[in-house]
Coordinates of C-alpha atoms in Angstrom, one line a residue:
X1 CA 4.7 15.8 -4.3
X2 CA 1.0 15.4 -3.9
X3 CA -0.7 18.7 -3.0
X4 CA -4.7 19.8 -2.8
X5 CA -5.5 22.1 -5.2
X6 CA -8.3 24.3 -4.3
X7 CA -8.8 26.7 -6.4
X8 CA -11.8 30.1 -5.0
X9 CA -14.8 31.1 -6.4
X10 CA -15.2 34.6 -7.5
X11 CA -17.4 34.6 -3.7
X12 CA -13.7 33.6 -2.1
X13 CA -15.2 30.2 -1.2
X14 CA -13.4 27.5 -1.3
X15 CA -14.5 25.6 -3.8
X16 CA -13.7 22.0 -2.5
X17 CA -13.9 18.4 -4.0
X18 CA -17.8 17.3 -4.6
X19 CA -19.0 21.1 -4.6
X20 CA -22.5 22.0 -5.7
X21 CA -22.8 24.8 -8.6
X22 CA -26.3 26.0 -10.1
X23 CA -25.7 27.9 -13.7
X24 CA -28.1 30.2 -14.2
X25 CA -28.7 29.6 -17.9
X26 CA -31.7 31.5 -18.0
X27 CA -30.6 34.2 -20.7
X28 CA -29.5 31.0 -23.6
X29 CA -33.4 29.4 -22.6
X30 CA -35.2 32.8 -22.6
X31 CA -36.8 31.6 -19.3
X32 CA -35.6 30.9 -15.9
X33 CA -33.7 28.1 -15.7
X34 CA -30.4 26.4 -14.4
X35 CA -28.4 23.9 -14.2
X36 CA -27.0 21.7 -11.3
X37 CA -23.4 20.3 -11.4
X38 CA -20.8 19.1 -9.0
X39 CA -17.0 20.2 -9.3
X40 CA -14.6 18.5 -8.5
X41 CA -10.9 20.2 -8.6
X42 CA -7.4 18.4 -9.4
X43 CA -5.6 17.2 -6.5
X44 CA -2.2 17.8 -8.2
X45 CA -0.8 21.5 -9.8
X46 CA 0.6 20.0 -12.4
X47 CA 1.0 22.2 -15.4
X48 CA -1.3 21.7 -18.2
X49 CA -4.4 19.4 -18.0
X50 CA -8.0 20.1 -18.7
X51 CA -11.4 20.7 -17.1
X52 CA -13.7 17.4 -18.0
X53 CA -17.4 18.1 -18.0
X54 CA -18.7 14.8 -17.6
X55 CA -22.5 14.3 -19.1
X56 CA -24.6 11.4 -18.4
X57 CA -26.4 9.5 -20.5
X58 CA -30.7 8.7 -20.6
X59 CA -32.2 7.6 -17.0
X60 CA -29.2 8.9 -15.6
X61 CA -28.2 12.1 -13.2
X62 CA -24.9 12.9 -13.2
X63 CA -23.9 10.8 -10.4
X64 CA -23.1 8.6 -13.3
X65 CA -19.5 9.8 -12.9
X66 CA -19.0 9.7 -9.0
X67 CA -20.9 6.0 -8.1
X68 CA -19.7 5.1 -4.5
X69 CA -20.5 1.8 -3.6
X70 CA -20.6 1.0 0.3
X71 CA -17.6 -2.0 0.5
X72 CA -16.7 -1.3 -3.5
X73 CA -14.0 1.1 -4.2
X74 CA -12.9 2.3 -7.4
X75 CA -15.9 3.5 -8.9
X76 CA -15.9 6.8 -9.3
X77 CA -14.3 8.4 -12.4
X78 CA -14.5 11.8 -10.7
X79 CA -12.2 10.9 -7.8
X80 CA -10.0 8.5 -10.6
X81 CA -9.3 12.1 -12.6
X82 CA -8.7 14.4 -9.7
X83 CA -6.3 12.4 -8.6
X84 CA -4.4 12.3 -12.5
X85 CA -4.6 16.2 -12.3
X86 CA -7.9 16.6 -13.8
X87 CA -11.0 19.0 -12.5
X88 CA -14.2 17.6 -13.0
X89 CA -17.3 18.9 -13.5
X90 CA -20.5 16.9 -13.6
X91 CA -23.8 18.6 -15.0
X92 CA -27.4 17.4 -15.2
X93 CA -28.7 18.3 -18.7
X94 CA -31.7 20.4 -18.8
X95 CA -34.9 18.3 -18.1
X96 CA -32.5 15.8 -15.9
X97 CA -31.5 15.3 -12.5
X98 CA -31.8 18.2 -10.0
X99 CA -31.4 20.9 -12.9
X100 CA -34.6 23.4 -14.1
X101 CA -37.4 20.8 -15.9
X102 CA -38.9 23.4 -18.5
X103 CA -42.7 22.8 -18.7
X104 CA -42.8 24.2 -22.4
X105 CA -41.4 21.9 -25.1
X106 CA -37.2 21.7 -25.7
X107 CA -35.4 19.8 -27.9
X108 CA -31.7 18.9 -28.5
X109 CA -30.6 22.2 -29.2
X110 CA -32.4 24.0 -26.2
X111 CA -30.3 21.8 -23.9
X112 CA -26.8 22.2 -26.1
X113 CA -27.8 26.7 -25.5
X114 CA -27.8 25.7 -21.4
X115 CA -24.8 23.7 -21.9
X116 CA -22.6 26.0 -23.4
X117 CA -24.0 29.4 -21.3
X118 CA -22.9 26.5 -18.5
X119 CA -19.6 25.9 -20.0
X120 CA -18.9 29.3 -20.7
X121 CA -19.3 29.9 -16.9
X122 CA -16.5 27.6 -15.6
X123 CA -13.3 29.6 -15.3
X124 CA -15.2 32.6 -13.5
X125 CA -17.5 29.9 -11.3
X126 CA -14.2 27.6 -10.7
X127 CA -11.1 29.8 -11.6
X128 CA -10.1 27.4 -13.4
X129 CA -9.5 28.5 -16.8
X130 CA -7.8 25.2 -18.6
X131 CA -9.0 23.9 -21.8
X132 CA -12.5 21.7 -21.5
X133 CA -13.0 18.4 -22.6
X134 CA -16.4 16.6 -23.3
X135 CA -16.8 13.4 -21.6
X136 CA -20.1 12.3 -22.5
X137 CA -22.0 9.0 -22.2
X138 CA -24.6 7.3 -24.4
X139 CA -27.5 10.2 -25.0
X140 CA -25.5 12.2 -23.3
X141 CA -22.9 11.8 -26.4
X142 CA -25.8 13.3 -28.6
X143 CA -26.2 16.8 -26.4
X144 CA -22.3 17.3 -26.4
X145 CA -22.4 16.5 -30.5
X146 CA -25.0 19.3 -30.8
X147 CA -23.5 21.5 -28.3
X148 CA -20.1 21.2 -30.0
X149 CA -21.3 21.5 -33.6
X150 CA -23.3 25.0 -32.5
X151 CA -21.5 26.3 -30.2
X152 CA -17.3 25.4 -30.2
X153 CA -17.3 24.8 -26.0
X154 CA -14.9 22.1 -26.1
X155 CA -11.1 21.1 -27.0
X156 CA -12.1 17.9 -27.6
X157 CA -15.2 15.2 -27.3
X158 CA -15.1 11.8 -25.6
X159 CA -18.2 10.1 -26.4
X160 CA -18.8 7.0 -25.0
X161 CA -21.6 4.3 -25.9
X162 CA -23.3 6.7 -28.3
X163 CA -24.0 5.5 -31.9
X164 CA -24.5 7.5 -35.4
X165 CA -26.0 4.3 -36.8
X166 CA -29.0 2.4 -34.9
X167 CA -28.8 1.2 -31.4
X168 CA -28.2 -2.0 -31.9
X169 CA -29.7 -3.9 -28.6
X170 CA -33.2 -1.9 -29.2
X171 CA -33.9 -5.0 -32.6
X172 CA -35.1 -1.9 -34.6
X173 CA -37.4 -3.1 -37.9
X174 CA -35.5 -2.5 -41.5
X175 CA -38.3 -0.1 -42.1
X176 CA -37.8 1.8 -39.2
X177 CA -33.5 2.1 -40.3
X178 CA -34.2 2.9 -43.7
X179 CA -37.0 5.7 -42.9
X180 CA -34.1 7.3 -40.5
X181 CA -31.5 7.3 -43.8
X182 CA -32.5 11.0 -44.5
X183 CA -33.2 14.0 -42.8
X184 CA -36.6 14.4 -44.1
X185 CA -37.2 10.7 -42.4
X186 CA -35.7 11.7 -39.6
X187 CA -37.4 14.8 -38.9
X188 CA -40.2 12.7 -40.0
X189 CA -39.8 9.8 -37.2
X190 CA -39.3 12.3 -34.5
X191 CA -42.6 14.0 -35.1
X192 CA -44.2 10.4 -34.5
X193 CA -42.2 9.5 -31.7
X194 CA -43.3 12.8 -30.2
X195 CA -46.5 12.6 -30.9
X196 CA -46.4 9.4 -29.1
X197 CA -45.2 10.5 -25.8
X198 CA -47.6 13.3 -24.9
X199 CA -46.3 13.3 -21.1
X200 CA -43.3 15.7 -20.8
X201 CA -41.3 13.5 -18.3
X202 CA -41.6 10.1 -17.7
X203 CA -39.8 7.6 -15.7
X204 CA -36.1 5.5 -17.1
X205 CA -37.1 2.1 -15.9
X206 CA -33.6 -0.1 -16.4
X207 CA -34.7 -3.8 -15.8
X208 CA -34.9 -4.4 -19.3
X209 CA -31.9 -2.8 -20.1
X210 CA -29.7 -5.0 -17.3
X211 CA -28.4 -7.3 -20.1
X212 CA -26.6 -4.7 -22.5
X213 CA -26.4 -2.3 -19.2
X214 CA -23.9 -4.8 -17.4
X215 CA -21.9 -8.2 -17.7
X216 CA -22.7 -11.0 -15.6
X217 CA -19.2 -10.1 -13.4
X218 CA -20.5 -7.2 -12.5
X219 CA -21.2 -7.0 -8.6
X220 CA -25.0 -7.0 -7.8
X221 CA -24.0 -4.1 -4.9
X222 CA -23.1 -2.2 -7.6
X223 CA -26.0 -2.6 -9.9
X224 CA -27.8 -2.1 -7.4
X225 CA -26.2 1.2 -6.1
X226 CA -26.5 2.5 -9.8
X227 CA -30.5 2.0 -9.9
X228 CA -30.8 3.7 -6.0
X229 CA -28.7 7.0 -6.4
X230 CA -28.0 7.5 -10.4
X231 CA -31.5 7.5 -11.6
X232 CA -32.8 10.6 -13.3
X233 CA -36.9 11.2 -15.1
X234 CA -36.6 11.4 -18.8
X235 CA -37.7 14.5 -20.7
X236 CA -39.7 13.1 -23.7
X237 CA -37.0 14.9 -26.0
X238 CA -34.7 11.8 -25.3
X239 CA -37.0 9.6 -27.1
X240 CA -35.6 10.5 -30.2
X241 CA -32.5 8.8 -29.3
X242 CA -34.0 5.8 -31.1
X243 CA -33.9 7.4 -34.2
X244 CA -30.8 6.3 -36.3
X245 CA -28.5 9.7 -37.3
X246 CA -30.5 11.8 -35.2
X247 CA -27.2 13.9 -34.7
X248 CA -25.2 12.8 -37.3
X249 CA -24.8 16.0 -39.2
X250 CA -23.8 17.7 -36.3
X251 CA -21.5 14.8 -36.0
X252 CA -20.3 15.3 -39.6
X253 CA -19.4 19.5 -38.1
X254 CA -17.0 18.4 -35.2
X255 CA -13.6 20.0 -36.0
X256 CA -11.7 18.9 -33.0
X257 CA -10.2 15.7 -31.9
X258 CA -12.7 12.7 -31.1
X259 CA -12.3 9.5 -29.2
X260 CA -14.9 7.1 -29.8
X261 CA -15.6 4.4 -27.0
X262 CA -17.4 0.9 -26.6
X263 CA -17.7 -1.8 -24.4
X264 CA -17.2 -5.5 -25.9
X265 CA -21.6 -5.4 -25.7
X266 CA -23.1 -2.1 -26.9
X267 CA -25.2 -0.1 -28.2
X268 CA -23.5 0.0 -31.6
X269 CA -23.9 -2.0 -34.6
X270 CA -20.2 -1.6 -36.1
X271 CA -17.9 0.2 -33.3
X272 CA -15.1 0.4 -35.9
X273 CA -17.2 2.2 -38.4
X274 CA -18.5 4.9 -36.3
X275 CA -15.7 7.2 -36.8
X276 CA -16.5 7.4 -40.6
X277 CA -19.5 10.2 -39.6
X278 CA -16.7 12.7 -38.0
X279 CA -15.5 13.3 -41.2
X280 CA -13.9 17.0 -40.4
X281 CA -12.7 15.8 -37.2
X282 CA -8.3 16.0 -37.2
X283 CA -8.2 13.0 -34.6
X284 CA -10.0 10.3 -34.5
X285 CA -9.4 7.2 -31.8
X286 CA -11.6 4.3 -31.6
X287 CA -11.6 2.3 -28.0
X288 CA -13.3 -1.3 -27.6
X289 CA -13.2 -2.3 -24.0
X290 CA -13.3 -5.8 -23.7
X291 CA -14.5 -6.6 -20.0
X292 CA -17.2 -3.9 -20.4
X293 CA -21.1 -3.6 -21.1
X294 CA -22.7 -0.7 -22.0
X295 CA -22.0 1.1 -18.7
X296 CA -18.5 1.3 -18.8
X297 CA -18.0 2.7 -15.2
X298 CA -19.3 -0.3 -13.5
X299 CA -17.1 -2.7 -15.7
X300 CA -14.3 -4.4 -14.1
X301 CA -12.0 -2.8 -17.0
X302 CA -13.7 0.6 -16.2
X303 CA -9.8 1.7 -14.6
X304 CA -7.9 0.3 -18.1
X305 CA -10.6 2.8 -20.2
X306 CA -10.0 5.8 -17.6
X307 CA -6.5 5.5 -18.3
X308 CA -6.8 5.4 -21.8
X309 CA -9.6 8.7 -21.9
X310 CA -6.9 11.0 -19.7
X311 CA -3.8 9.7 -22.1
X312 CA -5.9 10.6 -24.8
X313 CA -7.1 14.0 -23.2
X314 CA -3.6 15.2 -22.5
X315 CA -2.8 14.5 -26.4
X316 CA -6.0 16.9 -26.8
X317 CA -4.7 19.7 -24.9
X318 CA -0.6 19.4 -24.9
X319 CA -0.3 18.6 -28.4
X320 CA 1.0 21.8 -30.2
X321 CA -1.2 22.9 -32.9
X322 CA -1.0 21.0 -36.0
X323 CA 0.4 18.0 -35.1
X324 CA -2.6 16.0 -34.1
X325 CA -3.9 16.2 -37.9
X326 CA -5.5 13.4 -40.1
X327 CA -4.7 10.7 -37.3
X328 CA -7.3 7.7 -36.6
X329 CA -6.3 5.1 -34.1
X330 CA -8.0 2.0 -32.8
X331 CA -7.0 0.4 -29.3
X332 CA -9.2 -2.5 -28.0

């Protein structure tokens, strides 16, 4: 039977599908600050389940995850996991979207602190108190990585079209690869890149990025929707997203299950090698969606990957301890 779930606020408001929540995350900054999400709660009480907190990648607010398309249906992943008995919630990362743009300098870690105070809010803001699970796209990969690795918010981590090795489609030089091979290089690279971007924000243009954002079958009203309502400024932080391994030891930390995802073109060198750098994860799947670019949620195989994320999600959170150890799959 097919009910609506809508679970209160601490307030006693109703907290209905597409509401607007500001996290105070002021006391993880040191500063006043917040961040802006949208909840979205399962249509279905069904038992079990999880909460996904859906982050979006570079140049994008977290509209990412509920695109609606005038004539186009079925782009939304929100609506797509509310209706499987999934909540939602979709966050701007600090420096993004409608969420608190910091005039001082953050980094990685600054956004992973807001993040998790963010996380940690959920069941009181939501009353929803199931297990999370990361869903995280491209950059957006990176910040839950970091947040995971300090701060243990999540069952489990999605990450989808986000590399440990070098982005494939940006033609870095040999040089450039084999400075990022350590962490002294790294750390190294990022001071340049820094250094080189003196402006705290700056604008995500995308029309070079069309031909590794999107296949050719991908309808122009939807590309076109994506540039009008999903664009976010880019804090200067994000540049380091270029560096090869900018994350990867917090990669190497992640001690719960991880499902790695591409589309057929992407921003990954070797998709099948990727899970190599989560070496203390106990789960490991692999995903290759043929039918899919770089944004996966404007593929025309985006519904086969949904699918595919909540089977795996309900393997995250059902599975009774211990028996999802030492297991790595691959599905394309």
């Amino acid at each position: 039977m097919w009910v609506a779930w809508a679970p209160a606020s601490p307030s006693g408001r109703a907290l209905t599908s597409g509401s607007s929540i500001n996290f105070d995350v002021s006391a993880a900054l040191g500063e006043p600050a917040s961040l802006a999400a949208t909840y979205y709660p399962a249509r279905t009480a069904e038992p079990g389940g999880a909460v996904l907190c859906c982050l979006p990648g570079g140049t994008y607010s977290r509209r990412y995850w509920d695109l609606r398309v005038p004539g186009h249906c079925g782009y939304s992943f929100a609506e797509f996991a509310v209706g499987n008995g999934y909540s939602v919630v979709t966050i701007d990362p600090l420096g993004t979207g409608e969420s608190s743009k910091p005039t001082s300098d953050f980094d990685f870690t600054h956004i992973a602190a807001a993040l998790a105070a963010a996380i940690s809010a959920v069941p009181d803001v939501t009353c929803d108190d199931r297990p999370v699970v990361a869903v995280a796209h491209s950059l957006g990969g990176y910040l839950a990585i970091t947040q995971q690795a300090l701060y243990s918010s999540y069952a489990g981590l999605a990450v989808l079209g986000c590399t440990n090795k070098h982005v494939a489609p940006l033609n870095l030089s040999p040089d450039f690869i084999a400075r990022a091979a350590t962490p002294q290089g790294r750390a190294t690279l990022a001071g340049d890149i820094l250094a080189a971007l003196p402006a705290p924000y700056f604008e995500g243009p995308r029309d070079g990025l069309q031909s590794w954002f999107h296949l050719p079958d991908v309808p122009s009203a939807v590309i076109q929707a994506d540039s009008v309502t999903t664009k976010s400024v880019v804090p200067r932080v994000f540049g380091l997203a270029m560096i090869p391994g900018i994350v990867a030891e917090h990669a190497a930390a992640i001690d719960v299950p991880v499902l790695i995802g591409y589309g057929a073109t992407d921003v990954s060198p070797d998709p099948r090698a990727e899970a190599a750098i989560y070496r203390n994860s106990p789960d490991l799947t692999t995903v290759i969606l043929s039918g899919s670019a770089h944004c996966h949620n404007m593929a025309s195989s985006r519904h086969w990957l949904w699918r595919r994320l909540l089977a795996w999600a309900a393997t995250v959170v059902d599975a009774p301890a211990g028996q999802v150890n030492g297991r790595h799959r691959d599905s394309v």
